Tab-separated table of N, CA, C and O in Angstrom:
chain	number	residue	atom	x	y	z
K	1	MET	N	0.865	-1.132	0.014
K	1	MET	CA	-0.009	0.068	-0.206
K	1	MET	C	0.790	1.486	-0.361
K	1	MET	O	1.884	1.216	0.684
K	2	GLU	N	0.563	1.842	-0.762
K	2	GLU	CA	1.556	3.353	-0.952
K	2	GLU	C	1.106	4.138	0.330
K	2	GLU	O	0.206	4.067	0.860
K	3	ARG	N	2.204	5.303	0.515
K	3	ARG	CA	2.033	5.616	2.089
K	3	ARG	C	1.176	6.657	1.902
K	3	ARG	O	0.193	6.887	3.095
K	4	TYR	N	0.670	7.802	1.070
K	4	TYR	CA	-0.250	8.651	0.873
K	4	TYR	C	-1.477	7.905	0.062
K	4	TYR	O	-0.834	8.065	-1.014
K	5	VAL	N	-2.262	7.973	0.213
K	5	VAL	CA	-3.542	7.787	-0.923
K	5	VAL	C	-4.379	8.878	-0.430
K	5	VAL	O	-4.634	9.070	0.423
K	6	PRO	N	-5.311	9.252	-1.957
K	6	PRO	CA	-6.320	10.443	-1.512
K	6	PRO	C	-7.408	10.003	-1.303
K	6	PRO	O	-7.982	8.911	-1.174
K	7	ILE	N	-8.183	11.094	-0.601
K	7	ILE	CA	-9.157	10.789	-0.268
K	7	ILE	C	-10.162	10.367	-1.484
K	7	ILE	O	-10.176	11.057	-2.475
K	8	THR	N	-11.563	10.012	-1.307
K	8	THR	CA	-12.304	9.681	-2.399
K	8	THR	C	-12.844	10.675	-2.818
K	8	THR	O	-13.270	11.837	-1.529
K	9	GLY	N	-13.142	11.352	-4.441
K	9	GLY	CA	-14.022	12.616	-4.651
K	9	GLY	C	-13.152	13.342	-5.058
K	9	GLY	O	-13.180	14.693	-5.579
K	10	ILE	N	-11.682	13.265	-4.607
K	10	ILE	CA	-10.587	14.155	-5.227
K	10	ILE	C	-10.348	14.180	-6.491
K	10	ILE	O	-9.501	13.214	-6.645
K	11	ASP	N	-10.729	14.801	-7.544
K	11	ASP	CA	-10.404	14.630	-8.937
K	11	ASP	C	-9.393	15.276	-9.412
K	11	ASP	O	-8.925	15.202	-10.473
K	12	CYS	N	-8.432	16.153	-8.367
K	12	CYS	CA	-7.483	17.129	-9.070
K	12	CYS	C	-6.106	16.086	-8.716
K	12	CYS	O	-5.969	15.240	-8.096
K	13	THR	N	-5.230	16.521	-9.852
K	13	THR	CA	-3.885	15.724	-9.860
K	13	THR	C	-3.200	16.816	-9.861
K	13	THR	O	-2.909	17.627	-10.657
K	14	PRO	N	-1.916	16.705	-8.603
K	14	PRO	CA	-2.064	15.648	-7.609
K	14	PRO	C	-2.827	16.561	-6.498
K	14	PRO	O	-3.257	17.143	-6.527
K	15	ALA	N	-3.660	15.040	-5.918
K	15	ALA	CA	-4.403	15.361	-4.966
K	15	ALA	C	-3.674	15.748	-3.887
K	15	ALA	O	-2.700	16.165	-3.440
K	16	SER	N	-4.659	16.775	-3.032
K	16	SER	CA	-4.451	17.699	-1.996
K	16	SER	C	-4.674	17.109	-0.569
K	16	SER	O	-3.841	17.490	0.603
K	17	LEU	N	-5.633	16.073	-0.557
K	17	LEU	CA	-5.868	15.850	0.598
K	17	LEU	C	-5.780	14.431	0.606
K	17	LEU	O	-6.090	13.775	-0.119
K	18	LEU	N	-4.991	13.891	1.435
K	18	LEU	CA	-4.212	12.811	1.535
K	18	LEU	C	-4.252	11.993	2.681
K	18	LEU	O	-4.492	12.508	4.165
K	19	ILE	N	-4.459	10.758	3.049
K	19	ILE	CA	-4.419	9.987	4.112
K	19	ILE	C	-2.751	9.117	4.181
K	19	ILE	O	-2.557	8.323	3.559
K	20	ASP	N	-2.540	9.387	5.451
K	20	ASP	CA	-1.228	8.502	5.709
K	20	ASP	C	-1.537	7.109	6.057
K	20	ASP	O	-1.712	7.142	7.551
K	21	THR	N	-1.235	6.309	5.632
K	21	THR	CA	-1.668	4.949	5.362
K	21	THR	C	-0.509	4.437	6.643
K	21	THR	O	-0.831	3.326	7.326
K	22	GLN	N	0.520	4.976	7.231
K	22	GLN	CA	1.544	4.233	8.282
K	22	GLN	C	0.990	5.252	9.360
K	22	GLN	O	1.937	4.899	10.093
K	23	ALA	N	0.121	5.796	9.397
K	23	ALA	CA	-0.299	6.739	10.889
K	23	ALA	C	-0.666	5.693	11.749
K	23	ALA	O	-1.168	4.587	11.155
K	24	PRO	N	-0.489	5.679	12.927
K	24	PRO	CA	-0.866	4.927	14.052
K	24	PRO	C	-2.489	4.330	14.023
K	24	PRO	O	-3.154	5.337	13.287
K	25	LEU	N	-2.608	2.950	14.191
K	25	LEU	CA	-4.034	2.959	13.690
K	25	LEU	C	-5.098	3.659	14.537
K	25	LEU	O	-6.229	4.095	14.412
K	26	ASP	N	-4.366	3.941	15.730
K	26	ASP	CA	-5.749	4.482	16.896
K	26	ASP	C	-5.892	6.087	16.359
K	26	ASP	O	-7.013	6.412	16.637
K	27	VAL	N	-5.197	6.698	15.588
K	27	VAL	CA	-5.518	8.403	15.266
K	27	VAL	C	-6.147	8.119	14.131
K	27	VAL	O	-7.082	8.595	13.780
K	28	LEU	N	-6.005	6.716	12.922
K	28	LEU	CA	-7.273	6.819	11.924
K	28	LEU	C	-8.335	6.545	12.166
K	28	LEU	O	-9.260	6.752	12.187
K	29	HIS	N	-8.274	5.714	13.381
K	29	HIS	CA	-9.738	5.433	14.155
K	29	HIS	C	-10.117	6.101	14.514
K	29	HIS	O	-11.533	6.622	14.289
K	30	ALA	N	-9.442	7.015	15.287
K	30	ALA	CA	-10.087	8.302	16.203
K	30	ALA	C	-10.575	9.447	14.847
K	30	ALA	O	-11.937	9.989	15.116
K	31	THR	N	-9.599	9.641	13.737
K	31	THR	CA	-10.051	10.411	12.988
K	31	THR	C	-11.380	10.090	12.032
K	31	THR	O	-12.640	10.570	11.728
K	32	ALA	N	-11.468	8.562	12.034
K	32	ALA	CA	-12.778	8.078	11.094
K	32	ALA	C	-13.940	8.621	11.662
K	32	ALA	O	-15.149	8.533	11.712
K	33	ASP	N	-13.658	7.605	13.185
K	33	ASP	CA	-14.697	8.023	13.947
K	33	ASP	C	-15.384	9.185	14.292
K	33	ASP	O	-16.670	9.424	14.388
K	34	TYR	N	-14.717	10.348	14.209
K	34	TYR	CA	-14.945	11.633	14.515
K	34	TYR	C	-16.021	11.759	13.249
K	34	TYR	O	-16.614	12.534	13.302
K	35	ARG	N	-15.485	11.690	12.150
K	35	ARG	CA	-15.952	12.178	10.915
K	35	ARG	C	-17.423	11.559	10.888
K	35	ARG	O	-18.386	12.192	10.288
K	36	ILE	N	-17.623	10.274	11.173
K	36	ILE	CA	-18.721	9.347	10.653
K	36	ILE	C	-20.019	10.006	11.950
K	36	ILE	O	-20.855	10.155	11.755
K	37	ARG	N	-19.334	10.085	13.297
K	37	ARG	CA	-20.097	10.620	14.291
K	37	ARG	C	-20.694	12.220	13.938
K	37	ARG	O	-21.975	12.083	14.329
K	38	VAL	N	-20.145	12.976	13.642
K	38	VAL	CA	-20.521	14.351	13.382
K	38	VAL	C	-21.691	13.982	12.222
K	38	VAL	O	-23.038	14.599	12.550
K	39	VAL	N	-21.958	13.683	11.159
K	39	VAL	CA	-22.582	12.762	10.089
K	39	VAL	C	-23.730	12.371	10.966
K	39	VAL	O	-25.246	12.978	10.936
K	40	THR	N	-23.382	11.186	11.830
K	40	THR	CA	-24.615	10.783	12.416
K	40	THR	C	-25.459	11.823	13.086
K	40	THR	O	-26.957	11.633	13.289
K	41	GLN	N	-24.572	12.630	14.148
K	41	GLN	CA	-25.390	13.139	14.896
K	41	GLN	C	-26.298	14.428	13.799
K	41	GLN	O	-27.536	14.568	14.743
K	42	VAL	N	-25.812	14.984	13.215
K	42	VAL	CA	-26.535	16.033	12.494
K	42	VAL	C	-27.612	15.339	11.731
K	42	VAL	O	-28.992	15.667	11.966
K	43	LEU	N	-28.062	13.759	11.364
K	43	LEU	CA	-28.420	13.411	10.824
K	43	LEU	C	-29.722	12.826	11.407
K	43	LEU	O	-31.218	12.877	11.239
K	44	GLU	N	-29.290	12.676	12.594
K	44	GLU	CA	-30.250	12.457	13.912
K	44	GLU	C	-31.049	13.665	14.251
K	44	GLU	O	-32.485	13.400	14.452
K	45	ASN	N	-30.562	14.729	14.082
K	45	ASN	CA	-31.045	15.918	14.624
K	45	ASN	C	-32.301	16.029	13.803
K	45	ASN	O	-32.944	16.611	13.769
K	46	ILE	N	-31.830	16.238	12.413
K	46	ILE	CA	-33.081	16.428	11.265
K	46	ILE	C	-33.910	15.186	11.526
K	46	ILE	O	-35.440	15.422	11.410
K	47	ALA	N	-33.643	13.711	11.520
K	47	ALA	CA	-34.375	12.723	11.548
K	47	ALA	C	-35.853	13.150	12.591
K	47	ALA	O	-36.755	12.658	12.905
K	48	PHE	N	-35.338	13.472	13.637
K	48	PHE	CA	-35.815	13.562	15.132
K	48	PHE	C	-36.828	14.526	14.873
K	48	PHE	O	-37.357	14.847	16.781
K	49	ARG	N	-36.526	15.594	14.384
K	49	ARG	CA	-37.428	17.003	14.495
K	49	ARG	C	-39.085	16.685	14.167
K	49	ARG	O	-38.987	16.435	13.246
K	50	SER	N	-39.440	17.162	14.667
K	50	SER	CA	-41.173	17.296	14.438
K	50	SER	C	-41.331	18.387	13.078
K	50	SER	O	-42.208	17.695	12.902
K	51	GLU	N	-40.967	19.072	12.890
K	51	GLU	CA	-41.092	19.577	11.452
K	51	GLU	C	-39.955	19.816	10.571
K	51	GLU	O	-39.030	20.808	11.369
K	52	ILE	N	-39.892	19.976	9.504
K	52	ILE	CA	-38.664	20.588	9.149
K	52	ILE	C	-39.137	21.212	7.526
K	52	ILE	O	-40.163	20.532	6.627
K	53	ALA	N	-39.196	22.367	7.419
K	53	ALA	CA	-39.731	22.989	6.314
K	53	ALA	C	-38.105	23.759	5.397
K	53	ALA	O	-37.856	24.651	5.256
K	54	SER	N	-38.034	22.838	5.043
K	54	SER	CA	-37.001	22.990	3.724
K	54	SER	C	-37.541	22.602	2.614
K	54	SER	O	-37.793	21.516	2.291
K	55	ASP	N	-36.882	23.192	1.682
K	55	ASP	CA	-37.327	22.779	-0.072
K	55	ASP	C	-36.576	21.745	-0.261
K	55	ASP	O	-35.136	21.569	0.098
K	56	THR	N	-36.527	20.929	-1.611
K	56	THR	CA	-35.891	19.838	-1.749
K	56	THR	C	-34.115	20.296	-2.241
K	56	THR	O	-33.411	19.679	-1.591
K	57	VAL	N	-34.035	21.279	-2.828
K	57	VAL	CA	-32.936	21.972	-3.375
K	57	VAL	C	-31.636	21.655	-1.527
K	57	VAL	O	-30.747	21.722	-1.952
K	58	VAL	N	-32.562	22.389	-0.718
K	58	VAL	CA	-31.714	22.757	0.726
K	58	VAL	C	-31.629	21.434	0.773
K	58	VAL	O	-30.249	21.283	1.453
K	59	LEU	N	-32.652	20.395	1.087
K	59	LEU	CA	-32.078	19.289	1.672
K	59	LEU	C	-31.052	18.309	0.645
K	59	LEU	O	-30.305	17.601	1.148
K	60	SER	N	-30.632	18.689	-0.823
K	60	SER	CA	-29.861	17.770	-1.442
K	60	SER	C	-28.782	18.537	-1.334
K	60	SER	O	-27.722	17.602	-1.226
K	61	ASP	N	-28.647	19.664	-0.855
K	61	ASP	CA	-27.295	20.430	-0.848
K	61	ASP	C	-26.749	19.797	0.628
K	61	ASP	O	-25.395	19.821	0.492
K	62	PHE	N	-27.779	19.920	1.298
K	62	PHE	CA	-27.364	19.531	2.760
K	62	PHE	C	-26.523	18.414	2.464
K	62	PHE	O	-25.739	17.623	3.218
K	63	ALA	N	-27.453	17.307	1.934
K	63	ALA	CA	-27.049	15.858	2.037
K	63	ALA	C	-25.427	15.781	1.096
K	63	ALA	O	-24.643	15.118	1.849
K	64	GLN	N	-25.502	16.272	0.232
K	64	GLN	CA	-23.779	16.388	-0.424
K	64	GLN	C	-22.997	17.142	0.441
K	64	GLN	O	-21.701	16.371	0.541
K	65	LEU	N	-23.505	18.104	1.472
K	65	LEU	CA	-22.212	18.582	2.562
K	65	LEU	C	-21.894	17.226	3.218
K	65	LEU	O	-20.769	16.934	3.610
K	66	LEU	N	-22.908	16.585	3.610
K	66	LEU	CA	-22.674	15.322	5.043
K	66	LEU	C	-22.041	14.075	4.168
K	66	LEU	O	-21.294	13.295	4.678
K	67	VAL	N	-22.252	14.206	2.960
K	67	VAL	CA	-21.047	13.072	2.266
K	67	VAL	C	-19.797	13.186	2.217
K	67	VAL	O	-19.157	11.855	2.187
K	68	ILE	N	-19.649	14.005	2.291
K	68	ILE	CA	-18.037	14.585	2.343
K	68	ILE	C	-17.117	14.405	3.732
K	68	ILE	O	-16.591	13.214	3.905
K	69	PRO	N	-17.916	14.374	5.162
K	69	PRO	CA	-17.108	13.648	6.349
K	69	PRO	C	-17.616	12.355	6.023
K	69	PRO	O	-16.492	11.331	6.953
K	70	LEU	N	-18.379	11.722	5.844
K	70	LEU	CA	-19.244	10.319	5.687
K	70	LEU	C	-17.950	9.831	4.593
K	70	LEU	O	-17.595	8.349	5.191
K	71	ARG	N	-17.562	9.805	3.752
K	71	ARG	CA	-16.665	9.350	2.908
K	71	ARG	C	-15.424	9.212	3.358
K	71	ARG	O	-14.528	8.047	3.063
K	72	ASP	N	-14.969	10.723	3.634
K	72	ASP	CA	-13.414	10.710	4.520
K	72	ASP	C	-13.607	9.487	5.786
K	72	ASP	O	-12.387	8.690	5.460
K	73	GLY	N	-14.393	9.350	6.211
K	73	GLY	CA	-14.378	8.204	7.514
K	73	GLY	C	-14.998	6.932	6.886
K	73	GLY	O	-13.570	5.655	7.313
K	74	CYS	N	-15.225	6.752	5.927
K	74	CYS	CA	-15.030	5.197	5.408
K	74	CYS	C	-13.898	5.252	4.405
K	74	CYS	O	-13.258	4.104	4.447
K	75	ASP	N	-13.429	5.697	3.672
K	75	ASP	CA	-11.960	6.002	3.162
K	75	ASP	C	-10.779	5.170	4.492
K	75	ASP	O	-10.005	4.411	4.349
K	76	LEU	N	-11.143	6.215	5.566
K	76	LEU	CA	-9.998	5.873	6.690
K	76	LEU	C	-10.264	4.468	7.062
K	76	LEU	O	-9.083	3.910	7.357
K	77	LEU	N	-11.277	3.983	7.280
K	77	LEU	CA	-11.942	2.556	7.250
K	77	LEU	C	-11.485	1.762	6.482
K	77	LEU	O	-10.699	0.445	7.025
K	78	GLU	N	-11.291	2.077	5.650
K	78	GLU	CA	-10.618	1.036	4.613
K	78	GLU	C	-9.157	0.820	4.679
K	78	GLU	O	-8.777	-0.113	4.521
K	79	VAL	N	-8.531	2.136	4.977
K	79	VAL	CA	-7.224	1.866	5.350
K	79	VAL	C	-6.797	0.990	6.696
K	79	VAL	O	-6.153	0.046	6.633
K	80	ILE	N	-7.713	1.286	7.687
K	80	ILE	CA	-7.554	0.482	8.686
K	80	ILE	C	-7.659	-1.027	8.437
K	80	ILE	O	-7.093	-1.492	8.931
K	81	GLY	N	-8.597	-1.506	7.516
K	81	GLY	CA	-9.052	-2.660	7.163
K	81	GLY	C	-8.093	-3.530	6.471
K	81	GLY	O	-7.472	-4.366	7.011
K	82	ARG	N	-7.467	-2.568	5.654
K	82	ARG	CA	-6.236	-3.126	4.798
K	82	ARG	C	-5.004	-3.141	5.552
K	82	ARG	O	-4.401	-4.217	5.730
K	83	ARG	N	-4.873	-2.393	6.448
K	83	ARG	CA	-3.785	-2.595	7.637
K	83	ARG	C	-3.879	-3.866	8.050
K	83	ARG	O	-2.792	-4.620	9.082
K	84	LEU	N	-4.813	-4.122	9.021
K	84	LEU	CA	-5.255	-5.146	9.622
K	84	LEU	C	-5.251	-6.603	8.895
K	84	LEU	O	-4.853	-7.578	9.392
K	85	GLN	N	-5.535	-6.381	7.925
K	85	GLN	CA	-5.536	-7.814	7.012
K	85	GLN	C	-4.165	-8.014	6.649
K	85	GLN	O	-3.794	-9.312	6.947
K	86	ALA	N	-3.240	-6.918	6.493
K	86	ALA	CA	-1.591	-7.362	6.259
K	86	ALA	C	-1.342	-7.966	7.478
K	86	ALA	O	-0.340	-8.712	7.430
K	87	GLN	N	-1.658	-7.286	8.537
K	87	GLN	CA	-0.710	-7.890	9.952
K	87	GLN	C	-1.522	-9.453	10.262
K	87	GLN	O	-0.705	-9.886	10.267
K	88	VAL	N	-2.549	-9.758	9.880
K	88	VAL	CA	-3.198	-11.009	9.822
K	88	VAL	C	-2.464	-11.668	8.879
K	88	VAL	O	-2.057	-13.040	9.134
K	89	GLU	N	-1.967	-11.545	7.495
K	89	GLU	CA	-1.522	-12.562	6.664
K	89	GLU	C	-0.074	-12.639	6.858
K	89	GLU	O	0.410	-13.283	6.148
K	90	SER	N	0.637	-11.679	7.307
K	90	SER	CA	1.985	-11.978	7.858
K	90	SER	C	2.595	-12.524	9.136
K	90	SER	O	1.791	-13.199	9.800
């Protein structure tokens, strides 16, 4: 696995946002956890509101905004999974 991998969704070359695949596992996990929990908390706040008076465009933009940290968290979890799999195989 390469030392630095770009996060998903960055189409620029060279990518400017990278994951250090050699960072300690606890750091990678804490970063993934933070991003996923933020998205979860915001979605729970929306879901448990009694009334949402927003139009479709606003909700669509909001969903696109939440995709970014969620995707980052999933990318980090993928790196953790690869690292753990490599430990098992060696």
